Amino acid sequence: MRQALTKRLAEEFALRGPPRNTQLTYRGCIERFELHHGAPATRLGRTHVRQFLVHLLEQRKLSPTTHNVYAAALYFLYTYVLGRPNVVVQLPRRKAKRTLPAVLTPAEVEALLGALPPRHRAVLMVAYGAGLRFSEACTLHIADVDSKAGVLHVRGAKRNRDRDVMLSPRLLDELRSYWRRRRPPGPELFPGRAGAGTTLTRAAVQKAMQKALAKVGLTRVRTGRRITPHTLRHSFATHLLEQGTDLRTLQVLLGHASLSSTTRYVHLSTARLASVKSPLDRLHV
């Protein structure tokens, strides 16, 4: 990506304030777009955008969800950064198949957490114990752990919304044990290997998680499920729903902007489905 475009993109990000992960993703998409055509985006147009999206579909065979991320990045680039909305007007979006995410049982969560190294267990226990997104768990600061109030302060989350979530006694014990072992210098609670200013990476945690999953027999080959750090957030929501937590409370805990995002966990709760009686059972046939 050319220096001038990089500067303009950074300015637009600063003005609009998308999450850091979105910024990194959009930058990567734009760089691959330019690399594919061997030219800067400022010299490319509607035909080039269409050719690139067809390439992603036919050669790269990307999923509809990933394909739409590229489309969104190019839309942002030409509409807001370069001021050429005609390039991406009526940009097609692929319809993604709605699939239910994987969910672990409480016994499986317990087995997984027990097989993890202490450092990775602590951050994944935060993801499950408080229902945080992986990025939210990794970027927690030491000051965000409020033991007196019994809450975790989640700052600058998705759409730059702050929220407070539960800090269970069991999770607090784990974090105190982690603190005594690691003594992180701060401000990050889970610093990366490079020290202050960095955090644990998804790749590092995912690698440790895969080893633990293999150890307890929860591999994708055996279970048919792809289990990731985000699976623990799905499991948190499903298990709370099965315990009787109402959807509005769950929405606040998860930080969902819309209740419709929360209602999908009703479909994941097999316990709730099993408790519903079919009208057929009332018939004397």
PDB file of C-alpha atoms in Angstrom:
ATOM      1  CA  MET A   1       0.000   0.000   0.000  1.00  0.00           C
ATOM      2  CA  ARG A   2       1.407   3.371  -1.036  1.00  0.00           C
ATOM      3  CA  GLN A   3       2.419   5.828   1.703  1.00  0.00           C
ATOM      4  CA  ALA A   4      -0.092   8.505   0.690  1.00  0.00           C
ATOM      5  CA  LEU A   5      -2.958   6.009   0.688  1.00  0.00           C
ATOM      6  CA  THR A   6      -1.825   4.592   4.020  1.00  0.00           C
ATOM      7  CA  LYS A   7      -1.968   8.087   5.530  1.00  0.00           C
ATOM      8  CA  ARG A   8      -5.426   8.815   4.127  1.00  0.00           C
ATOM      9  CA  LEU A   9      -6.699   5.458   5.330  1.00  0.00           C
ATOM     10  CA  ALA A  10      -5.329   6.118   8.832  1.00  0.00           C
ATOM     11  CA  GLU A  11      -7.027   9.521   8.891  1.00  0.00           C
ATOM     12  CA  GLU A  12     -10.375   8.021   7.897  1.00  0.00           C
ATOM     13  CA  PHE A  13     -10.029   5.315  10.533  1.00  0.00           C
ATOM     14  CA  ALA A  14      -9.295   7.979  13.142  1.00  0.00           C
ATOM     15  CA  LEU A  15     -12.372   9.993  12.130  1.00  0.00           C
ATOM     16  CA  ARG A  16     -14.757   7.021  12.027  1.00  0.00           C
ATOM     17  CA  GLY A  17     -13.240   4.949  14.822  1.00  0.00           C
ATOM     18  CA  PRO A  18     -13.762   1.337  13.700  1.00  0.00           C
ATOM     19  CA  PRO A  19     -12.340  -1.367  16.019  1.00  0.00           C
ATOM     20  CA  ARG A  20      -8.620  -2.063  15.687  1.00  0.00           C
ATOM     21  CA  ASN A  21      -9.268  -5.584  14.384  1.00  0.00           C
ATOM     22  CA  THR A  22     -11.452  -4.141  11.616  1.00  0.00           C
ATOM     23  CA  GLN A  23      -8.721  -1.682  10.693  1.00  0.00           C
ATOM     24  CA  LEU A  24      -6.109  -4.428  10.417  1.00  0.00           C
ATOM     25  CA  THR A  25      -8.457  -6.614   8.388  1.00  0.00           C
ATOM     26  CA  TYR A  26      -9.333  -3.813   5.950  1.00  0.00           C
ATOM     27  CA  ARG A  27      -5.661  -2.927   5.471  1.00  0.00           C
ATOM     28  CA  GLY A  28      -4.855  -6.556   4.627  1.00  0.00           C
ATOM     29  CA  CYS A  29      -7.749  -6.783   2.150  1.00  0.00           C
ATOM     30  CA  ILE A  30      -6.717  -3.577   0.371  1.00  0.00           C
ATOM     31  CA  GLU A  31      -3.069  -4.655   0.188  1.00  0.00           C
ATOM     32  CA  ARG A  32      -4.049  -7.997  -1.384  1.00  0.00           C
ATOM     33  CA  PHE A  33      -6.315  -6.151  -3.849  1.00  0.00           C
ATOM     34  CA  GLU A  34      -3.408  -3.956  -4.981  1.00  0.00           C
ATOM     35  CA  LEU A  35      -1.011  -6.911  -5.070  1.00  0.00           C
ATOM     36  CA  HIS A  36      -3.393  -8.918  -7.224  1.00  0.00           C
ATOM     37  CA  HIS A  37      -3.525  -6.165  -9.871  1.00  0.00           C
ATOM     38  CA  GLY A  38       0.052  -4.963  -9.409  1.00  0.00           C
ATOM     39  CA  ALA A  39      -1.087  -1.355  -9.176  1.00  0.00           C
ATOM     40  CA  PRO A  40      -2.169   1.165  -6.505  1.00  0.00           C
ATOM     41  CA  ALA A  41      -5.870   1.385  -5.725  1.00  0.00           C
ATOM     42  CA  THR A  42      -5.909   4.992  -6.912  1.00  0.00           C
ATOM     43  CA  ARG A  43      -5.304   3.744 -10.476  1.00  0.00           C
ATOM     44  CA  LEU A  44      -7.865   0.947 -10.316  1.00  0.00           C
ATOM     45  CA  GLY A  45     -11.584   1.113 -10.908  1.00  0.00           C
ATOM     46  CA  ARG A  46     -14.903  -0.710 -11.014  1.00  0.00           C
ATOM     47  CA  THR A  47     -13.761  -3.393 -13.455  1.00  0.00           C
ATOM     48  CA  HIS A  48     -10.722  -4.201 -11.321  1.00  0.00           C
ATOM     49  CA  VAL A  49     -12.859  -4.503  -8.182  1.00  0.00           C
ATOM     50  CA  ARG A  50     -15.222  -6.898  -9.944  1.00  0.00           C
ATOM     51  CA  GLN A  51     -12.355  -8.990 -11.357  1.00  0.00           C
ATOM     52  CA  PHE A  52     -10.797  -9.271  -7.906  1.00  0.00           C
ATOM     53  CA  LEU A  53     -14.039 -10.383  -6.268  1.00  0.00           C
ATOM     54  CA  VAL A  54     -14.543 -13.001  -8.996  1.00  0.00           C
ATOM     55  CA  HIS A  55     -10.967 -14.187  -8.379  1.00  0.00           C
ATOM     56  CA  LEU A  56     -11.711 -14.588  -4.665  1.00  0.00           C
ATOM     57  CA  LEU A  57     -14.809 -16.588  -5.532  1.00  0.00           C
ATOM     58  CA  GLU A  58     -13.487 -18.863  -8.271  1.00  0.00           C
ATOM     59  CA  GLN A  59      -9.768 -19.260  -7.516  1.00  0.00           C
ATOM     60  CA  ARG A  60      -9.511 -18.622  -3.774  1.00  0.00           C
ATOM     61  CA  LYS A  61     -12.929 -20.189  -3.097  1.00  0.00           C
ATOM     62  CA  LEU A  62     -13.495 -18.014  -0.068  1.00  0.00           C
ATOM     63  CA  SER A  63     -16.551 -18.475   2.111  1.00  0.00           C
ATOM     64  CA  PRO A  64     -19.377 -15.937   1.659  1.00  0.00           C
ATOM     65  CA  THR A  65     -18.547 -14.347   5.015  1.00  0.00           C
ATOM     66  CA  THR A  66     -14.857 -13.788   4.190  1.00  0.00           C
ATOM     67  CA  HIS A  67     -15.721 -12.699   0.651  1.00  0.00           C
ATOM     68  CA  ASN A  68     -18.081 -10.057   2.035  1.00  0.00           C
ATOM     69  CA  VAL A  69     -15.320  -8.712   4.304  1.00  0.00           C
ATOM     70  CA  TYR A  70     -13.213  -7.993   1.196  1.00  0.00           C
ATOM     71  CA  ALA A  71     -16.212  -6.299  -0.410  1.00  0.00           C
ATOM     72  CA  ALA A  72     -16.736  -4.164   2.705  1.00  0.00           C
ATOM     73  CA  ALA A  73     -13.051  -3.161   2.784  1.00  0.00           C
ATOM     74  CA  LEU A  74     -13.133  -2.048  -0.860  1.00  0.00           C
ATOM     75  CA  TYR A  75     -16.403  -0.225  -0.296  1.00  0.00           C
ATOM     76  CA  PHE A  76     -14.823   1.662   2.619  1.00  0.00           C
ATOM     77  CA  LEU A  77     -11.746   2.450   0.550  1.00  0.00           C
ATOM     78  CA  TYR A  78     -13.478   3.887  -2.499  1.00  0.00           C
ATOM     79  CA  THR A  79     -16.432   5.509  -0.746  1.00  0.00           C
ATOM     80  CA  TYR A  80     -14.790   7.190   2.237  1.00  0.00           C
ATOM     81  CA  VAL A  81     -11.038   7.281   1.591  1.00  0.00           C
ATOM     82  CA  LEU A  82     -10.764   7.944  -2.154  1.00  0.00           C
ATOM     83  CA  GLY A  83     -14.131   9.653  -2.628  1.00  0.00           C
ATOM     84  CA  ARG A  84     -15.079   7.526  -5.662  1.00  0.00           C
ATOM     85  CA  PRO A  85     -18.323   5.814  -4.579  1.00  0.00           C
ATOM     86  CA  ASN A  86     -19.270   5.138  -8.218  1.00  0.00           C
ATOM     87  CA  VAL A  87     -16.561   2.440  -8.274  1.00  0.00           C
ATOM     88  CA  VAL A  88     -18.380   0.339  -5.671  1.00  0.00           C
ATOM     89  CA  VAL A  89     -22.001   1.369  -6.197  1.00  0.00           C
ATOM     90  CA  GLN A  90     -24.296  -1.675  -5.886  1.00  0.00           C
ATOM     91  CA  LEU A  91     -21.335  -3.843  -4.931  1.00  0.00           C
ATOM     92  CA  PRO A  92     -22.707  -7.406  -4.695  1.00  0.00           C
ATOM     93  CA  ARG A  93     -22.708  -9.254  -1.400  1.00  0.00           C
ATOM     94  CA  ARG A  94     -22.894 -13.007  -1.166  1.00  0.00           C
ATOM     95  CA  LYS A  95     -25.555 -14.571   0.995  1.00  0.00           C
ATOM     96  CA  ALA A  96     -23.904 -16.414   3.850  1.00  0.00           C
ATOM     97  CA  LYS A  97     -25.300 -19.678   5.123  1.00  0.00           C
ATOM     98  CA  ARG A  98     -26.538 -19.311   8.678  1.00  0.00           C
ATOM     99  CA  THR A  99     -24.950 -22.059  10.745  1.00  0.00           C
ATOM    100  CA  LEU A 100     -25.073 -22.607  14.476  1.00  0.00           C
ATOM    101  CA  PRO A 101     -21.709 -22.206  16.230  1.00  0.00           C
ATOM    102  CA  ALA A 102     -20.138 -25.035  18.198  1.00  0.00           C
ATOM    103  CA  VAL A 103     -20.882 -25.195  21.911  1.00  0.00           C
ATOM    104  CA  LEU A 104     -19.120 -27.248  24.565  1.00  0.00           C
ATOM    105  CA  THR A 105     -20.868 -28.957  27.456  1.00  0.00           C
ATOM    106  CA  PRO A 106     -19.875 -27.861  30.978  1.00  0.00           C
ATOM    107  CA  ALA A 107     -17.936 -31.132  31.366  1.00  0.00           C
ATOM    108  CA  GLU A 108     -16.041 -30.462  28.123  1.00  0.00           C
ATOM    109  CA  VAL A 109     -15.208 -26.912  29.212  1.00  0.00           C
ATOM    110  CA  GLU A 110     -13.898 -28.254  32.501  1.00  0.00           C
ATOM    111  CA  ALA A 111     -11.738 -30.856  30.734  1.00  0.00           C
ATOM    112  CA  LEU A 112     -10.364 -28.288  28.269  1.00  0.00           C
ATOM    113  CA  LEU A 113      -9.467 -25.702  30.914  1.00  0.00           C
ATOM    114  CA  GLY A 114      -7.836 -28.360  33.059  1.00  0.00           C
ATOM    115  CA  ALA A 115      -5.553 -29.405  30.185  1.00  0.00           C
ATOM    116  CA  LEU A 116      -4.267 -25.891  29.416  1.00  0.00           C
ATOM    117  CA  PRO A 117      -1.030 -24.284  30.665  1.00  0.00           C
ATOM    118  CA  PRO A 118      -1.743 -21.783  33.483  1.00  0.00           C
ATOM    119  CA  ARG A 119      -1.242 -18.633  31.397  1.00  0.00           C
ATOM    120  CA  HIS A 120      -3.536 -19.708  28.575  1.00  0.00           C
ATOM    121  CA  ARG A 121      -6.032 -21.212  31.013  1.00  0.00           C
ATOM    122  CA  ALA A 122      -6.394 -17.828  32.713  1.00  0.00           C
ATOM    123  CA  VAL A 123      -7.256 -15.904  29.548  1.00  0.00           C
ATOM    124  CA  LEU A 124      -9.647 -18.605  28.284  1.00  0.00           C
ATOM    125  CA  MET A 125     -11.253 -18.829  31.708  1.00  0.00           C
ATOM    126  CA  VAL A 126     -11.974 -15.103  31.363  1.00  0.00           C
ATOM    127  CA  ALA A 127     -13.583 -15.768  27.967  1.00  0.00           C
ATOM    128  CA  TYR A 128     -15.822 -18.471  29.446  1.00  0.00           C
ATOM    129  CA  GLY A 129     -16.334 -17.071  32.947  1.00  0.00           C
ATOM    130  CA  ALA A 130     -17.323 -13.585  31.770  1.00  0.00           C
ATOM    131  CA  GLY A 131     -18.448 -14.264  28.196  1.00  0.00           C
ATOM    132  CA  LEU A 132     -15.865 -11.968  26.627  1.00  0.00           C
ATOM    133  CA  ARG A 133     -14.784 -11.925  23.029  1.00  0.00           C
ATOM    134  CA  PHE A 134     -11.244 -13.215  22.696  1.00  0.00           C
ATOM    135  CA  SER A 135      -9.915  -9.751  21.801  1.00  0.00           C
ATOM    136  CA  GLU A 136     -11.661  -8.279  24.866  1.00  0.00           C
ATOM    137  CA  ALA A 137     -10.128 -10.882  27.171  1.00  0.00           C
ATOM    138  CA  CYS A 138      -6.613 -10.411  25.780  1.00  0.00           C
ATOM    139  CA  THR A 139      -6.668  -6.626  26.012  1.00  0.00           C
ATOM    140  CA  LEU A 140      -7.859  -6.398  29.611  1.00  0.00           C
ATOM    141  CA  HIS A 141      -5.748  -4.177  31.844  1.00  0.00           C
ATOM    142  CA  ILE A 142      -4.866  -4.991  35.420  1.00  0.00           C
ATOM    143  CA  ALA A 143      -6.943  -2.000  36.545  1.00  0.00           C
ATOM    144  CA  ASP A 144      -9.998  -3.489  34.798  1.00  0.00           C
ATOM    145  CA  VAL A 145     -10.230  -6.243  37.425  1.00  0.00           C
ATOM    146  CA  ASP A 146     -12.432  -4.704  40.123  1.00  0.00           C
ATOM    147  CA  SER A 147     -12.439  -7.275  42.920  1.00  0.00           C
ATOM    148  CA  LYS A 148     -14.324  -5.026  45.349  1.00  0.00           C
ATOM    149  CA  ALA A 149     -17.259  -4.465  43.012  1.00  0.00           C
ATOM    150  CA  GLY A 150     -17.010  -7.986  41.614  1.00  0.00           C
ATOM    151  CA  VAL A 151     -16.896  -6.858  37.980  1.00  0.00           C
ATOM    152  CA  LEU A 152     -14.568  -6.690  35.015  1.00  0.00           C
ATOM    153  CA  HIS A 153     -14.490  -3.386  33.144  1.00  0.00           C
ATOM    154  CA  VAL A 154     -14.459  -4.015  29.382  1.00  0.00           C
ATOM    155  CA  ARG A 155     -13.270  -0.878  27.594  1.00  0.00           C
ATOM    156  CA  GLY A 156     -13.314   0.011  23.921  1.00  0.00           C
ATOM    157  CA  ALA A 157     -15.157  -3.164  22.946  1.00  0.00           C
ATOM    158  CA  LYS A 158     -16.958  -3.712  19.660  1.00  0.00           C
ATOM    159  CA  ARG A 159     -18.379  -0.427  18.321  1.00  0.00           C
ATOM    160  CA  ASN A 160     -16.365   1.307  21.071  1.00  0.00           C
ATOM    161  CA  ARG A 161     -18.898   0.401  23.745  1.00  0.00           C
ATOM    162  CA  ASP A 162     -17.698   0.025  27.338  1.00  0.00           C
ATOM    163  CA  ARG A 163     -19.488  -2.388  29.639  1.00  0.00           C
ATOM    164  CA  ASP A 164     -19.134  -4.121  33.005  1.00  0.00           C
ATOM    165  CA  VAL A 165     -19.431  -7.895  33.243  1.00  0.00           C
ATOM    166  CA  MET A 166     -19.508 -10.382  36.096  1.00  0.00           C
ATOM    167  CA  LEU A 167     -16.342 -11.354  37.934  1.00  0.00           C
ATOM    168  CA  SER A 168     -17.151 -14.665  39.586  1.00  0.00           C
ATOM    169  CA  PRO A 169     -15.304 -15.722  42.763  1.00  0.00           C
ATOM    170  CA  ARG A 170     -13.881 -18.721  40.885  1.00  0.00           C
ATOM    171  CA  LEU A 171     -12.530 -16.496  38.114  1.00  0.00           C
ATOM    172  CA  LEU A 172     -11.107 -14.026  40.635  1.00  0.00           C
ATOM    173  CA  ASP A 173      -9.257 -16.881  42.350  1.00  0.00           C
ATOM    174  CA  GLU A 174      -7.798 -17.962  39.009  1.00  0.00           C
ATOM    175  CA  LEU A 175      -6.675 -14.426  38.154  1.00  0.00           C
ATOM    176  CA  ARG A 176      -5.055 -14.004  41.568  1.00  0.00           C
ATOM    177  CA  SER A 177      -3.217 -17.301  41.096  1.00  0.00           C
ATOM    178  CA  TYR A 178      -2.114 -16.166  37.627  1.00  0.00           C
ATOM    179  CA  TRP A 179      -0.937 -12.829  39.104  1.00  0.00           C
ATOM    180  CA  ARG A 180       1.191 -14.538  41.732  1.00  0.00           C
ATOM    181  CA  ARG A 181       2.868 -16.716  39.093  1.00  0.00           C
ATOM    182  CA  ARG A 182       3.397 -14.187  36.304  1.00  0.00           C
ATOM    183  CA  ARG A 183       3.536 -10.777  37.996  1.00  0.00           C
ATOM    184  CA  PRO A 184       2.682  -8.907  34.754  1.00  0.00           C
ATOM    185  CA  PRO A 185       4.296  -5.444  34.807  1.00  0.00           C
ATOM    186  CA  GLY A 186       1.153  -3.831  33.385  1.00  0.00           C
ATOM    187  CA  PRO A 187      -0.848  -2.150  32.284  1.00  0.00           C
ATOM    188  CA  GLU A 188      -1.862  -5.243  30.264  1.00  0.00           C
ATOM    189  CA  LEU A 189      -3.140  -8.194  32.273  1.00  0.00           C
ATOM    190  CA  PHE A 190      -2.018 -10.668  29.597  1.00  0.00           C
ATOM    191  CA  PRO A 191       1.100  -9.125  27.993  1.00  0.00           C
ATOM    192  CA  GLY A 192       2.729 -10.662  24.939  1.00  0.00           C
ATOM    193  CA  ARG A 193       6.293 -11.896  24.739  1.00  0.00           C
ATOM    194  CA  ALA A 194       7.447  -8.476  23.510  1.00  0.00           C
ATOM    195  CA  GLY A 195       6.437  -6.939  26.840  1.00  0.00           C
ATOM    196  CA  ALA A 196       4.477  -3.784  27.663  1.00  0.00           C
ATOM    197  CA  GLY A 197       2.186  -2.536  24.936  1.00  0.00           C
ATOM    198  CA  THR A 198       1.617  -6.025  23.499  1.00  0.00           C
ATOM    199  CA  THR A 199      -0.852  -8.756  24.405  1.00  0.00           C
ATOM    200  CA  LEU A 200      -1.247 -12.475  23.977  1.00  0.00           C
ATOM    201  CA  THR A 201      -2.002 -13.288  20.350  1.00  0.00           C
ATOM    202  CA  ARG A 202      -4.850 -15.379  19.010  1.00  0.00           C
ATOM    203  CA  ALA A 203      -2.330 -17.651  17.278  1.00  0.00           C
ATOM    204  CA  ALA A 204      -0.498 -18.419  20.530  1.00  0.00           C
ATOM    205  CA  VAL A 205      -3.674 -19.189  22.445  1.00  0.00           C
ATOM    206  CA  GLN A 206      -5.153 -21.195  19.569  1.00  0.00           C
ATOM    207  CA  LYS A 207      -1.991 -23.326  19.410  1.00  0.00           C
ATOM    208  CA  ALA A 208      -2.145 -24.067  23.139  1.00  0.00           C
ATOM    209  CA  MET A 209      -5.861 -24.744  22.840  1.00  0.00           C
ATOM    210  CA  GLN A 210      -5.417 -27.275  20.029  1.00  0.00           C
ATOM    211  CA  LYS A 211      -2.869 -29.198  22.080  1.00  0.00           C
ATOM    212  CA  ALA A 212      -5.260 -29.275  25.040  1.00  0.00           C
ATOM    213  CA  LEU A 213      -8.181 -30.360  22.843  1.00  0.00           C
ATOM    214  CA  ALA A 214      -6.119 -33.227  21.451  1.00  0.00           C
ATOM    215  CA  LYS A 215      -5.123 -34.212  24.979  1.00  0.00           C
ATOM    216  CA  VAL A 216      -8.750 -34.518  26.147  1.00  0.00           C
ATOM    217  CA  GLY A 217     -10.073 -36.023  22.895  1.00  0.00           C
ATOM    218  CA  LEU A 218     -12.029 -33.042  21.589  1.00  0.00           C
ATOM    219  CA  THR A 219     -10.429 -32.811  18.148  1.00  0.00           C
ATOM    220  CA  ARG A 220     -12.484 -31.840  15.106  1.00  0.00           C
ATOM    221  CA  VAL A 221     -12.034 -35.305  13.625  1.00  0.00           C
ATOM    222  CA  ARG A 222     -13.622 -36.944  16.652  1.00  0.00           C
ATOM    223  CA  THR A 223     -16.311 -34.371  17.462  1.00  0.00           C
ATOM    224  CA  GLY A 224     -17.140 -32.882  14.064  1.00  0.00           C
ATOM    225  CA  ARG A 225     -16.858 -29.418  15.611  1.00  0.00           C
ATOM    226  CA  ARG A 226     -14.322 -26.666  15.043  1.00  0.00           C
ATOM    227  CA  ILE A 227     -13.520 -25.391  18.519  1.00  0.00           C
ATOM    228  CA  THR A 228     -11.848 -21.986  18.844  1.00  0.00           C
ATOM    229  CA  PRO A 229     -11.381 -19.476  21.682  1.00  0.00           C
ATOM    230  CA  HIS A 230     -14.675 -17.877  20.619  1.00  0.00           C
ATOM    231  CA  THR A 231     -16.419 -21.196  21.289  1.00  0.00           C
ATOM    232  CA  LEU A 232     -16.050 -20.481  25.003  1.00  0.00           C
ATOM    233  CA  ARG A 233     -18.078 -17.269  24.635  1.00  0.00           C
ATOM    234  CA  HIS A 234     -20.814 -19.217  22.818  1.00  0.00           C
ATOM    235  CA  SER A 235     -20.721 -21.820  25.581  1.00  0.00           C
ATOM    236  CA  PHE A 236     -20.986 -19.124  28.278  1.00  0.00           C
ATOM    237  CA  ALA A 237     -24.115 -17.681  26.661  1.00  0.00           C
ATOM    238  CA  THR A 238     -25.747 -21.058  26.096  1.00  0.00           C
ATOM    239  CA  HIS A 239     -25.056 -22.279  29.619  1.00  0.00           C
ATOM    240  CA  LEU A 240     -26.414 -19.078  31.172  1.00  0.00           C
ATOM    241  CA  LEU A 241     -29.577 -19.409  29.095  1.00  0.00           C
ATOM    242  CA  GLU A 242     -29.986 -22.987  30.282  1.00  0.00           C
ATOM    243  CA  GLN A 243     -29.668 -21.750  33.869  1.00  0.00           C
ATOM    244  CA  GLY A 244     -32.651 -19.454  33.319  1.00  0.00           C
ATOM    245  CA  THR A 245     -30.948 -16.119  32.566  1.00  0.00           C
ATOM    246  CA  ASP A 246     -33.293 -13.866  30.582  1.00  0.00           C
ATOM    247  CA  LEU A 247     -32.333 -12.724  27.092  1.00  0.00           C
ATOM    248  CA  ARG A 248     -32.140  -9.013  27.977  1.00  0.00           C
ATOM    249  CA  THR A 249     -29.597  -9.671  30.748  1.00  0.00           C
ATOM    250  CA  LEU A 250     -27.643 -11.940  28.430  1.00  0.00           C
ATOM    251  CA  GLN A 251     -27.636  -9.228  25.759  1.00  0.00           C
ATOM    252  CA  VAL A 252     -26.084  -6.737  28.189  1.00  0.00           C
ATOM    253  CA  LEU A 253     -23.449  -9.223  29.373  1.00  0.00           C
ATOM    254  CA  LEU A 254     -22.433 -10.104  25.819  1.00  0.00           C
ATOM    255  CA  GLY A 255     -22.397  -6.489  24.663  1.00  0.00           C
ATOM    256  CA  HIS A 256     -24.783  -7.094  21.764  1.00  0.00           C
ATOM    257  CA  ALA A 257     -26.218  -3.983  20.140  1.00  0.00           C
ATOM    258  CA  SER A 258     -29.326  -5.873  19.046  1.00  0.00           C
ATOM    259  CA  LEU A 259     -31.382  -8.501  20.848  1.00  0.00           C
ATOM    260  CA  SER A 260     -31.587 -10.455  17.590  1.00  0.00           C
ATOM    261  CA  SER A 261     -27.897 -11.311  17.974  1.00  0.00           C
ATOM    262  CA  THR A 262     -28.647 -12.817  21.373  1.00  0.00           C
ATOM    263  CA  THR A 263     -31.706 -14.844  20.412  1.00  0.00           C
ATOM    264  CA  ARG A 264     -29.670 -17.308  18.344  1.00  0.00           C
ATOM    265  CA  TYR A 265     -28.482 -18.863  21.594  1.00  0.00           C
ATOM    266  CA  VAL A 266     -32.028 -20.107  22.119  1.00  0.00           C
ATOM    267  CA  HIS A 267     -31.371 -22.440  19.174  1.00  0.00           C
ATOM    268  CA  LEU A 268     -28.144 -23.666  20.767  1.00  0.00           C
ATOM    269  CA  SER A 269     -29.710 -24.560  24.091  1.00  0.00           C
ATOM    270  CA  THR A 270     -30.636 -28.230  23.794  1.00  0.00           C
ATOM    271  CA  ALA A 271     -31.777 -28.235  27.414  1.00  0.00           C
ATOM    272  CA  ARG A 272     -34.380 -25.544  26.688  1.00  0.00           C
ATOM    273  CA  LEU A 273     -35.530 -27.371  23.565  1.00  0.00           C
ATOM    274  CA  ALA A 274     -35.886 -30.610  25.510  1.00  0.00           C
ATOM    275  CA  SER A 275     -37.990 -28.868  28.161  1.00  0.00           C
ATOM    276  CA  VAL A 276     -40.572 -27.683  25.632  1.00  0.00           C
ATOM    277  CA  LYS A 277     -43.522 -30.047  25.251  1.00  0.00           C
ATOM    278  CA  SER A 278     -44.870 -30.746  21.803  1.00  0.00           C
ATOM    279  CA  PRO A 279     -48.649 -30.219  21.336  1.00  0.00           C
ATOM    280  CA  LEU A 280     -48.715 -33.789  20.054  1.00  0.00           C
ATOM    281  CA  ASP A 281     -48.110 -34.994  23.609  1.00  0.00           C
ATOM    282  CA  ARG A 282     -51.485 -33.553  24.643  1.00  0.00           C
ATOM    283  CA  LEU A 283     -53.418 -35.620  22.152  1.00  0.00           C
ATOM    284  CA  HIS A 284     -55.002 -39.002  23.000  1.00  0.00           C
ATOM    285  CA  VAL A 285     -54.279 -40.808  19.792  1.00  0.00           C
TER     286      VAL A 285
END
